[in-house]
Coordinates of C-alpha atoms in Angstrom, one line a residue:
X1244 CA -94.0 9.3 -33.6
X1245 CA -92.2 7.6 -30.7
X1246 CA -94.4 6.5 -28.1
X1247 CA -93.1 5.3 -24.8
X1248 CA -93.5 2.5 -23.4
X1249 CA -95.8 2.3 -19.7
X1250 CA -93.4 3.5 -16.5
X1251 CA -94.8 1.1 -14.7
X1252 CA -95.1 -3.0 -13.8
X1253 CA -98.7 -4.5 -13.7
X1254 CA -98.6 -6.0 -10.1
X1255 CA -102.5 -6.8 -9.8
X1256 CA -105.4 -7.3 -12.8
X1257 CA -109.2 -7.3 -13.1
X1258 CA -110.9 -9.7 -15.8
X1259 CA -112.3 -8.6 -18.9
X1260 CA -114.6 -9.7 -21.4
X1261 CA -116.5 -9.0 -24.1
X1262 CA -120.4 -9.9 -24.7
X1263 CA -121.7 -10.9 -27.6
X1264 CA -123.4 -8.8 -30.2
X1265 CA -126.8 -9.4 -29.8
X1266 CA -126.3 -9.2 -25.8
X1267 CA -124.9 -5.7 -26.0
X1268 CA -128.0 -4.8 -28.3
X1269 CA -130.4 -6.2 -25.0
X1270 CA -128.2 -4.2 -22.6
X1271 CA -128.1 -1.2 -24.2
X1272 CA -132.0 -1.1 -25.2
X1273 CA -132.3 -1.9 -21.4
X1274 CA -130.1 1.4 -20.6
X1275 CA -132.6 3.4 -22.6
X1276 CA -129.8 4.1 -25.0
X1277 CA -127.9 6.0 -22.4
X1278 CA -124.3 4.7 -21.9
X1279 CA -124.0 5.9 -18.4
X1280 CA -126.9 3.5 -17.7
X1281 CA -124.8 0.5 -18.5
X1282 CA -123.7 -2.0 -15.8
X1283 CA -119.4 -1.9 -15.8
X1284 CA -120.3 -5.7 -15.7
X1285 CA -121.0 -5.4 -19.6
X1286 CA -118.2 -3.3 -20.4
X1287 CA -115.2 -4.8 -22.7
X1288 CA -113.2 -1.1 -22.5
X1289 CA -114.7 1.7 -20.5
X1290 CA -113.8 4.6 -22.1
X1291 CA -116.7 6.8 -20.2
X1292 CA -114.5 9.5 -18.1
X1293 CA -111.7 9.2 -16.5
X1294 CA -112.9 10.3 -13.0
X1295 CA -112.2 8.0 -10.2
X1296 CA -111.3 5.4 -13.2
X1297 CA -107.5 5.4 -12.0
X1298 CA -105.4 2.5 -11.0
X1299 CA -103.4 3.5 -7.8
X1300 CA -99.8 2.8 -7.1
X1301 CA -98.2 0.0 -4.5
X1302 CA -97.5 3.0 -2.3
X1303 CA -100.9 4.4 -2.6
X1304 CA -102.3 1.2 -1.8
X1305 CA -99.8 0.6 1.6
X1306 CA -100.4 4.5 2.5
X1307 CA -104.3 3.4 2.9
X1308 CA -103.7 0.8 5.7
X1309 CA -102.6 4.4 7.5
X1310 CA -106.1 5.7 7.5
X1311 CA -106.8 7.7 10.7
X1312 CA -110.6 7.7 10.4
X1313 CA -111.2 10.0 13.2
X1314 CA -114.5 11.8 12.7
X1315 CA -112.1 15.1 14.0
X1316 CA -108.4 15.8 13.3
X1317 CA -107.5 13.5 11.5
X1318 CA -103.4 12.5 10.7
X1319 CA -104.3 12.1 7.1
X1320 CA -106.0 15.3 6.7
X1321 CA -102.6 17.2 7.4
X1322 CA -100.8 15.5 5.2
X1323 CA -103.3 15.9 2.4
X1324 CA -103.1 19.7 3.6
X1325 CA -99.6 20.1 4.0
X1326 CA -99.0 18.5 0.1
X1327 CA -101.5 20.5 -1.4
X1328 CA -100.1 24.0 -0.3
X1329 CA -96.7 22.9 -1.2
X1330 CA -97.5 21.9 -4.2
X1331 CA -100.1 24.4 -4.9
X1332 CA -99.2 27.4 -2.7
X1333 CA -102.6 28.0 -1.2
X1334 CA -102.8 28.7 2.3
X1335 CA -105.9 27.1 2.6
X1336 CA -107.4 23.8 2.0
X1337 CA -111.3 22.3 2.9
X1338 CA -111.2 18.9 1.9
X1339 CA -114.9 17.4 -0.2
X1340 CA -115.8 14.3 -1.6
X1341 CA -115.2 15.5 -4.8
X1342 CA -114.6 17.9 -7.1
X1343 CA -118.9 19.2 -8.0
X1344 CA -118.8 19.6 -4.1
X1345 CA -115.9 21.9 -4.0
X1346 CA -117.7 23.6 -6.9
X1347 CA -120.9 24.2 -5.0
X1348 CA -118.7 25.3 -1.9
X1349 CA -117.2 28.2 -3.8
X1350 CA -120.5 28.7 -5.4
X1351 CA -122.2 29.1 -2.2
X1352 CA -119.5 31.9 -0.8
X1353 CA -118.4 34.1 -3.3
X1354 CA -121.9 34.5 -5.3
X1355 CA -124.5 37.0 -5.4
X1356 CA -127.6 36.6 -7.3
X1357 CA -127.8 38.3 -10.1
X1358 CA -124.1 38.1 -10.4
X1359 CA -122.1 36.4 -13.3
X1360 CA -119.3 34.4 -13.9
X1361 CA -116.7 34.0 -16.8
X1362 CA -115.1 31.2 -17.9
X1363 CA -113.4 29.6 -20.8
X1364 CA -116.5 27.7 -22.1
X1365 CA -118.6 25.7 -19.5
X1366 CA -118.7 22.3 -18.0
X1367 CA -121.7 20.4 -16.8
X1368 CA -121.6 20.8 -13.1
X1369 CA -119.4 23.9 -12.8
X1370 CA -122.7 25.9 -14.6
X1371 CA -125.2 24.2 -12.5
X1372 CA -124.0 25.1 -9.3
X1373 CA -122.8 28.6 -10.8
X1374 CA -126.9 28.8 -12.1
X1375 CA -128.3 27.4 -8.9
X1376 CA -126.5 30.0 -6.6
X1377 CA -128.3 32.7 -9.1
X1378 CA -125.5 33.9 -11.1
X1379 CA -125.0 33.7 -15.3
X1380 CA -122.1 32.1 -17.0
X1381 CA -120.8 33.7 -19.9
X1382 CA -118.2 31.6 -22.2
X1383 CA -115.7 34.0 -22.7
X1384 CA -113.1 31.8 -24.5
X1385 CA -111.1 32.3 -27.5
X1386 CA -113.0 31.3 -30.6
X1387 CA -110.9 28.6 -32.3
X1388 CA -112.0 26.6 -29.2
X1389 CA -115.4 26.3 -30.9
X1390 CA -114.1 25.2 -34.0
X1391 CA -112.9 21.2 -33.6
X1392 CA -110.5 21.5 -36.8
X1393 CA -108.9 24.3 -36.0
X1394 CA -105.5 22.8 -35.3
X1395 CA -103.8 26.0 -32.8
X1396 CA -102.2 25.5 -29.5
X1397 CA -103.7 26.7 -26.2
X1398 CA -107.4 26.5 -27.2
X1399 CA -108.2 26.6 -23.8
X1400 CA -107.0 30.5 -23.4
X1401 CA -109.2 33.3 -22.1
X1402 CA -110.0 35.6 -25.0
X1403 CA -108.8 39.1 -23.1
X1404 CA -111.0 41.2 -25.5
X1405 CA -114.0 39.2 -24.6
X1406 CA -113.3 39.7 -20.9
X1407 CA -112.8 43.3 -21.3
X1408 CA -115.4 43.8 -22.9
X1409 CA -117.7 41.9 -20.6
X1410 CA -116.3 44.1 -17.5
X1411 CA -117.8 47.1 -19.4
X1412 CA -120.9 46.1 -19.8
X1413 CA -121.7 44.3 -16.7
X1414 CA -119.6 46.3 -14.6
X1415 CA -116.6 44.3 -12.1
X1416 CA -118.8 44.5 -9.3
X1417 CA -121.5 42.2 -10.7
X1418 CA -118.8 39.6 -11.6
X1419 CA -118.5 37.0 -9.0
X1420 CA -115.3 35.6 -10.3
X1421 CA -113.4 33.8 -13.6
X1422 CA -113.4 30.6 -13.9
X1423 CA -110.5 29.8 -15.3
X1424 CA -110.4 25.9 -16.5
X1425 CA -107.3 23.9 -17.3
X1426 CA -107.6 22.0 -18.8
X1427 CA -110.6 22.6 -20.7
X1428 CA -112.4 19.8 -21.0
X1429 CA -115.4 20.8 -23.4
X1430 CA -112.9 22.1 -25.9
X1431 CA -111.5 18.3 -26.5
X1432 CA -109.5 18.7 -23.2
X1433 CA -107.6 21.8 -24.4
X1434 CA -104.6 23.6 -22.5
X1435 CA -104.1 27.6 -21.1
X1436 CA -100.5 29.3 -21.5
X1437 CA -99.1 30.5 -18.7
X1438 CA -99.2 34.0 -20.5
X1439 CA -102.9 34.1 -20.6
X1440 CA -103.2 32.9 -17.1
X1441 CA -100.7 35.8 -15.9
X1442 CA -102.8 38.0 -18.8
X1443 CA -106.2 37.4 -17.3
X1444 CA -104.8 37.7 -13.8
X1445 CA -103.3 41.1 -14.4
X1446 CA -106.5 42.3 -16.0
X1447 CA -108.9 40.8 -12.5
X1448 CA -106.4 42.6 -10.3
X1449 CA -106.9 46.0 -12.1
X1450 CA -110.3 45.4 -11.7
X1451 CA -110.7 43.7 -8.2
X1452 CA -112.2 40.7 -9.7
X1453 CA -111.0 37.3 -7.8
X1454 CA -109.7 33.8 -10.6
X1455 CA -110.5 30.8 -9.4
X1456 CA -109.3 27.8 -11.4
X1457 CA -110.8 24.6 -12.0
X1458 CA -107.5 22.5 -11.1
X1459 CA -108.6 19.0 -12.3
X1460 CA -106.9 18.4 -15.2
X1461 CA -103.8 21.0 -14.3
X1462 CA -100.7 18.4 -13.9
X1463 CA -101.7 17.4 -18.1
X1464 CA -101.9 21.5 -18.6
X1465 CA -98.2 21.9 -17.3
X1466 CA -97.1 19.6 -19.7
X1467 CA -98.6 21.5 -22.7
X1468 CA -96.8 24.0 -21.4
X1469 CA -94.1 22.6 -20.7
X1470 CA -94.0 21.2 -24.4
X1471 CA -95.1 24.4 -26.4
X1472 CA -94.5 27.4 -24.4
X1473 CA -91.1 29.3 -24.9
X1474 CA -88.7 29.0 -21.9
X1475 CA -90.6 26.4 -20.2
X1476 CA -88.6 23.4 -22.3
X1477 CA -86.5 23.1 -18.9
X1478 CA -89.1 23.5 -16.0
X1479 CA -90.0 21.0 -14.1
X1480 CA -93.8 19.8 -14.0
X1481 CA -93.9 20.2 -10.4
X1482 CA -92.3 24.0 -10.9
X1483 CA -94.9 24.7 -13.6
X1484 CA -97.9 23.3 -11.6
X1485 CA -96.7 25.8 -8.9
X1486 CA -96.5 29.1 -10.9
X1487 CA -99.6 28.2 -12.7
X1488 CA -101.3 28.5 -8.9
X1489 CA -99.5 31.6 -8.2
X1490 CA -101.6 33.6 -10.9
X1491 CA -105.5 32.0 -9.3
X1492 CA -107.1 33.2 -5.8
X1493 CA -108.1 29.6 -5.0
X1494 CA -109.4 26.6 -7.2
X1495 CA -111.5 23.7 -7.2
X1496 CA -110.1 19.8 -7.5
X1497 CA -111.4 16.8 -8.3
X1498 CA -109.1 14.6 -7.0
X1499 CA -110.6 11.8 -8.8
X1500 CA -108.7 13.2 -12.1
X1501 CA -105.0 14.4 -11.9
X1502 CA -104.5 13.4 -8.0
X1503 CA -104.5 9.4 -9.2
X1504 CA -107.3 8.4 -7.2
X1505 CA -111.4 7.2 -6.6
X1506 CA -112.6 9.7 -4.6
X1507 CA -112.1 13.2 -3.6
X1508 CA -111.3 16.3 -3.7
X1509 CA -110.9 19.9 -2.3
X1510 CA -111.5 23.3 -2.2
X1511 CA -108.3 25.9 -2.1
X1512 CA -108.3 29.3 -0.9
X1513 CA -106.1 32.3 0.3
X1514 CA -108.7 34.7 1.6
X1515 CA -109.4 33.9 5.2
X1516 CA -112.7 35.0 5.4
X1517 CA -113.7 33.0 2.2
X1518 CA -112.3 29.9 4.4
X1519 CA -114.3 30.8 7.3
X1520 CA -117.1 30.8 5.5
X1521 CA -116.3 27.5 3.3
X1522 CA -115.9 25.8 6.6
X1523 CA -119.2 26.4 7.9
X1524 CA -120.7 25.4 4.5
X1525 CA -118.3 21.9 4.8
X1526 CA -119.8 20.8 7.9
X1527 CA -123.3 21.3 6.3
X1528 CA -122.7 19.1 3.2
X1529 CA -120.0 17.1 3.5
X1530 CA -118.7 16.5 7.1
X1531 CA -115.8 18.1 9.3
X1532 CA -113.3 20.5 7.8
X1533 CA -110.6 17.8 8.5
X1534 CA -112.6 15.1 6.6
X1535 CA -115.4 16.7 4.3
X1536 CA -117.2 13.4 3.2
X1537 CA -113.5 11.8 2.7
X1538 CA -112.4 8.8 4.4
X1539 CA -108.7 9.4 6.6
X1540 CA -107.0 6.2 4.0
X1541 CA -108.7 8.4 0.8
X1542 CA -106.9 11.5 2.2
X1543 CA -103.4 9.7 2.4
X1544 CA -103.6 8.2 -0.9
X1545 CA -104.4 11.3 -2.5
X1546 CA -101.5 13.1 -1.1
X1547 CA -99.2 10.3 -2.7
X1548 CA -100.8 10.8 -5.8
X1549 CA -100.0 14.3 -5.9
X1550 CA -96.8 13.8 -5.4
X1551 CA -96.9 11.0 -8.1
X1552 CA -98.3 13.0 -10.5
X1553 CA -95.4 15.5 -10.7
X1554 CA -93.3 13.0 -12.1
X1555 CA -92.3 13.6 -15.9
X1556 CA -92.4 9.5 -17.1
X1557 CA -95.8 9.6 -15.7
X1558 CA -97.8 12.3 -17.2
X1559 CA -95.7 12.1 -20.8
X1560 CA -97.0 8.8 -20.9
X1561 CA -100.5 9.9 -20.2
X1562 CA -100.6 12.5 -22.6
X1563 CA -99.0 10.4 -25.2
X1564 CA -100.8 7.6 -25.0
X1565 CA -103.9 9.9 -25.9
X1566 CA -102.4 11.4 -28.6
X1567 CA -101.6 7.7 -29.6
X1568 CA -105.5 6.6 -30.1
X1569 CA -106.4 10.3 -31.7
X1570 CA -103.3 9.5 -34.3
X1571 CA -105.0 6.1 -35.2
X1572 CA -108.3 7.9 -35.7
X1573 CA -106.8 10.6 -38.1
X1574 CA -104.4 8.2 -40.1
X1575 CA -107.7 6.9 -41.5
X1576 CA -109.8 10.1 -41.5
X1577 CA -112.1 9.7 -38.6
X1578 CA -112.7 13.4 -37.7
X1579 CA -112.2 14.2 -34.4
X1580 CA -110.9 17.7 -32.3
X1581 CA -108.0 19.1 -32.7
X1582 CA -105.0 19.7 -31.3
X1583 CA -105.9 16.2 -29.3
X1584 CA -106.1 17.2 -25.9
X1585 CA -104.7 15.9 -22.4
X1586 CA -107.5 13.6 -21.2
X1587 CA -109.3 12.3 -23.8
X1588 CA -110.0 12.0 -27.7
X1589 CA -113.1 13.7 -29.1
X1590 CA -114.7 12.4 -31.9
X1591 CA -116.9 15.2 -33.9
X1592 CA -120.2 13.9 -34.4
X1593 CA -121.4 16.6 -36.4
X1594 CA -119.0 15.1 -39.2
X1595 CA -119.0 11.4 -38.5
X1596 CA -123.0 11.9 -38.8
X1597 CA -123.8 14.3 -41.4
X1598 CA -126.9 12.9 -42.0
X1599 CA -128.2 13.5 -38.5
X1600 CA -129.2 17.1 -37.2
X1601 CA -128.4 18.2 -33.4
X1602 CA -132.4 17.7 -33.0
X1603 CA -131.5 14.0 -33.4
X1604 CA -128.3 13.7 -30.9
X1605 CA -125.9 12.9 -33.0
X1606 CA -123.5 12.3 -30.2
X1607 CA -125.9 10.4 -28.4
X1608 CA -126.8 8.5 -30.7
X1609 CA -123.1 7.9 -31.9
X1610 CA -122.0 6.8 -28.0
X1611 CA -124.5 4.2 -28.4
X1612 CA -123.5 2.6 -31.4
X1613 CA -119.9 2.6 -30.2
X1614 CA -121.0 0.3 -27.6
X1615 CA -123.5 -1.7 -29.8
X1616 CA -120.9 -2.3 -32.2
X1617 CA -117.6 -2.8 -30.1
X1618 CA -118.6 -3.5 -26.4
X1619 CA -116.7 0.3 -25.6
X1620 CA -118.4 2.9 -23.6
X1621 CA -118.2 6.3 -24.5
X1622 CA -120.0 9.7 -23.3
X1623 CA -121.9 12.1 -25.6
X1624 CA -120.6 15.7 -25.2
X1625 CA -122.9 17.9 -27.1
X1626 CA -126.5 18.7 -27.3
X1627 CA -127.9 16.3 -24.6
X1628 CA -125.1 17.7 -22.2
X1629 CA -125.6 21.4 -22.6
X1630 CA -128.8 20.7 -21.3
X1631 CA -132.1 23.5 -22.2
X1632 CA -132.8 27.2 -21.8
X1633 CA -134.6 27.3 -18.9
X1634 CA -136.9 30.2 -19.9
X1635 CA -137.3 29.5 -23.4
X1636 CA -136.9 25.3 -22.7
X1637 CA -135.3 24.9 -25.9
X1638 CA -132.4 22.9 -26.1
X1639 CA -129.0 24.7 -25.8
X1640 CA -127.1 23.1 -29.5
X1641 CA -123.2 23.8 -28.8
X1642 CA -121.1 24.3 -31.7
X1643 CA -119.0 21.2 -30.8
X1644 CA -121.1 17.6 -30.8
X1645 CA -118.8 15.5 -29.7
X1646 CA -118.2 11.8 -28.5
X1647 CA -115.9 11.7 -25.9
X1648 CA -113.4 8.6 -25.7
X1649 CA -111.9 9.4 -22.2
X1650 CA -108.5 7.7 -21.2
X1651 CA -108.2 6.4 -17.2
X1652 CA -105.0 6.9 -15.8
X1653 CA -102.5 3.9 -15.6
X1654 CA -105.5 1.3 -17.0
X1655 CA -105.3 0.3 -20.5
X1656 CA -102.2 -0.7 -22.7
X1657 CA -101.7 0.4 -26.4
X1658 CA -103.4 -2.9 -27.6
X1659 CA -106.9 -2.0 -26.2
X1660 CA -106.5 1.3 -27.6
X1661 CA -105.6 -0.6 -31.0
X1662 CA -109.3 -2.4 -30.6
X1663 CA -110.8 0.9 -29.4
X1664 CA -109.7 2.9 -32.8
X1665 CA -110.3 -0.3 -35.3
X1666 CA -114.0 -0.4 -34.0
X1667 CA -114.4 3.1 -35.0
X1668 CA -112.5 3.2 -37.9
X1669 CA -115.3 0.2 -38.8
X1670 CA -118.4 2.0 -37.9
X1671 CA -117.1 4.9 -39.7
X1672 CA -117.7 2.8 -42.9
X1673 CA -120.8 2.5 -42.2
X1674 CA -121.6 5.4 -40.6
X1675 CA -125.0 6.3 -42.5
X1676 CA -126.7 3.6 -41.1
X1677 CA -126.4 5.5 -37.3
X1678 CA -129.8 6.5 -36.4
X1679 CA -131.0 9.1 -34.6
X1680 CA -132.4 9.3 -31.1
X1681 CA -135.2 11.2 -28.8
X1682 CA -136.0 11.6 -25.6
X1683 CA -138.1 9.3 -24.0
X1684 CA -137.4 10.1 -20.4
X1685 CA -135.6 13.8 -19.7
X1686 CA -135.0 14.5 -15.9
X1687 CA -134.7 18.7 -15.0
X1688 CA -131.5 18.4 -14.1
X1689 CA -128.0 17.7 -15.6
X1690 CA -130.5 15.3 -18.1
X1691 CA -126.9 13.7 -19.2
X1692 CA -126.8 11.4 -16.6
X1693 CA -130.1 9.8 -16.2
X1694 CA -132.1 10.3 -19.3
X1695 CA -133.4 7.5 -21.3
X1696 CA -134.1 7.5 -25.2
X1697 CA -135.5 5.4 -28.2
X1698 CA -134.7 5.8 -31.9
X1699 CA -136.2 8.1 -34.0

């Protein structure tokens, strides 16, 4: 396969370097075996998400030197605005720090306890603040998405006759929305068709029910689409982006993902009243409507980005230089998800530790010998993640434990992708000698972050 070379120049760099062995064992026994309790200082290639990990252009840089920080009204806000329903076709936008804000925003309006919400399979934050606000989520995507070697395009789609049938039984009226994620991240970063999204939307309609969409990752679905989906060969990103919209009520966005920068994000609607109502909550948790916990020089690089992020050169590269690493890892039988997704490879621990049960977080335990053995931080996507039942406090175990290698945008070159896939392809000879993990510290809530554990 042909991969392209970066469309861009490297204008400004930050050192690197790699600790020693028997350091990384002392830093990550001080991180209580919990790589997002690692200093970045001890980092050789961080590989833990990709939010807020980007590196911005020259013109975002020079647009942030415009920064109107006026606590009201501020310039940058409008332009932010003004981009965003162009590109987007919302009417209206109320700007948050990031994207969970945004999440608990829409939460906070449109839910009724006792209500629930569908999605195509859940992420982390999006259920917590769907849970806190006293609705359920039920997973209602297709079921090859649960399956990490079933090689199909679109995981990411809405399964109709799950939705259908979920309408019956619950009724339309006690369904607060879909939450319609695209990419989905979960899945191994998995697109949606535009069918299903026009699908799902025709079926919500019939039914009064309102699709939101959890827009972080939506420039790397239009290319997906724009690379698999009859009659789309010829459609521009920026066209694709914009029909994708046309078939949601509103959506979420991290800005920190697909919108090229550190910080931010925003809530989009077109119901007035929900607006109304999202404003009021705004000034309550994150600051005025025309700032919402963003600073005015955050707001002005994000609308650049956008716009950057339309371009083809740019997001072929992305994607491609995922499916570069996920290549490496299958030419020598490392098993990870497939299709490989926009944002990230996903190694499945399940099969790269046999010998370990979900009991022992195999994906934990797996992240933390990445590190111990290469200096690379990863992020455990499985059993620690999904978190417990909180009436039966036994732990939720997801059919896909998985190690997440996450790609920043516009960061690394193919060489430390090289070193990333030969220190895997290394452990992976010795992979019996992983052990497993337990909890020796386990906070209430989204455990993930913060926990601490020993070995078994």
């Amino acid at each position: 396969m042909n991969y392209p070379a970066e469309p861009y120049r490297i204008k400004s760099i930050e050192s690197i370097s790699l600790l020693s062995r028997e350091e990384r064992i002392k830093k990550i026994h001080q991180a209580g075996y919990n790589t997002f309790l690692l200093s970045s200082q001890d980092i050789y290639i961080d590989l833990l998400t990709d939010s807020g990990t980007n590196a911005m252009s020259d013109k975002q840089w020079a647009s942030m030197m415009t920064g109107d920080e006026a606590y009201s009204g501020s310039q940058n806000f409008e332009l932010l605005k003004k981009t965003a329903q162009h590109l987007f076709g919302f009417k209206y936008i109320v700007p948050t720090h990031q994207g969970r804000a945004a999440e608990n925003l829409l939460s906070l309006i449109t839910i009724k306890p006792g209500q629930y919400v569908a999605g195509n399979m859940y992420f982390t934050t999006t259920r917590f603040h769907i849970e806190k606000n006293g609705a359920t989520f039920i997973d209602v995507i297709n079921d090859d998405a649960h399956d990490a070697m079933s090689n199909v395009p679109f995981k990411g789609n809405i399964d109709l006759d799950k939705l259908k049938q979920l309408i019956e039984e619950k009724g339309a009226e006690n369904i607060a929305y879909i939450c319609l994620a695209i990419t989905v991240n979960l899945a191994g970063g998995q697109p949606v068709s535009m069918q299903n999204m026009r699908d799902v939307k025709a079926l919500c309609e019939k039914h009064h029910i309102r699709v939101f969409y959890d827009a972080t990752r939506c420039v790397e679905n239009a290319y997906f689409i724009k690379e698999q989906e009859a009659g789309y060969q010829d459609v521009s990103i920026k066209e694709i982006v914009h029909e994708m919209f046309s078939y949601a009520d509103g959506c979420t966005m991290s800005g920190k993902k697909d919108c090229l920068v550190n910080i931010g994000g925003f809530l989009a609607l077109n119901n007035q009243q929900l607006f109304e109502q999202a404003c009021e909550w705004v000034v309550a948790y994150e600051g005025m409507p025309s700032y919402g916990g963003m600073t005015g020089r955050d707001m002005s690089a994000m609308a650049i980005g956008m716009q950057e992020a339309m371009q083809f050169e740019y997001i072929q590269h992305r994607i491609l230089q995922v499916r570069y690493l996920g290549n490496k890892l299958k030419a020598a039988n490392i098993p990870i998800i497939e299709p490989i997704g926009g944002h990230a490879v996903f190694l499945d621990a399940k099969h790269f530790c046999p010998h370990l049960t979900q009991e022992q977080l195999p994906a934990q335990s797996l992240a933390t010998r990445i590190y111990l053995e290469t200096g690379v931080r990863t992020i455990e996507r499985g059993t620690v993640s999904a978190g417990r039942d909180k009436i039966t406090k036994k732990n939720y175990f997801p059919k896909l434990e998985t190690v997440r290698l996450t790609i920043p945008r516009r960061v690394y070159t193919y060489a430390h992708l090289d070193f990333v896939a030969d220190g895997i392809i290394a452990l992976y000879q010795q992979k019996e000698t992983i052990q497993g993990l337990k909890f020796t510290y386990e906070p209430k809530q989204l455990r993930f972050f913060t926990a601490r554990f020993a070995y078994i």
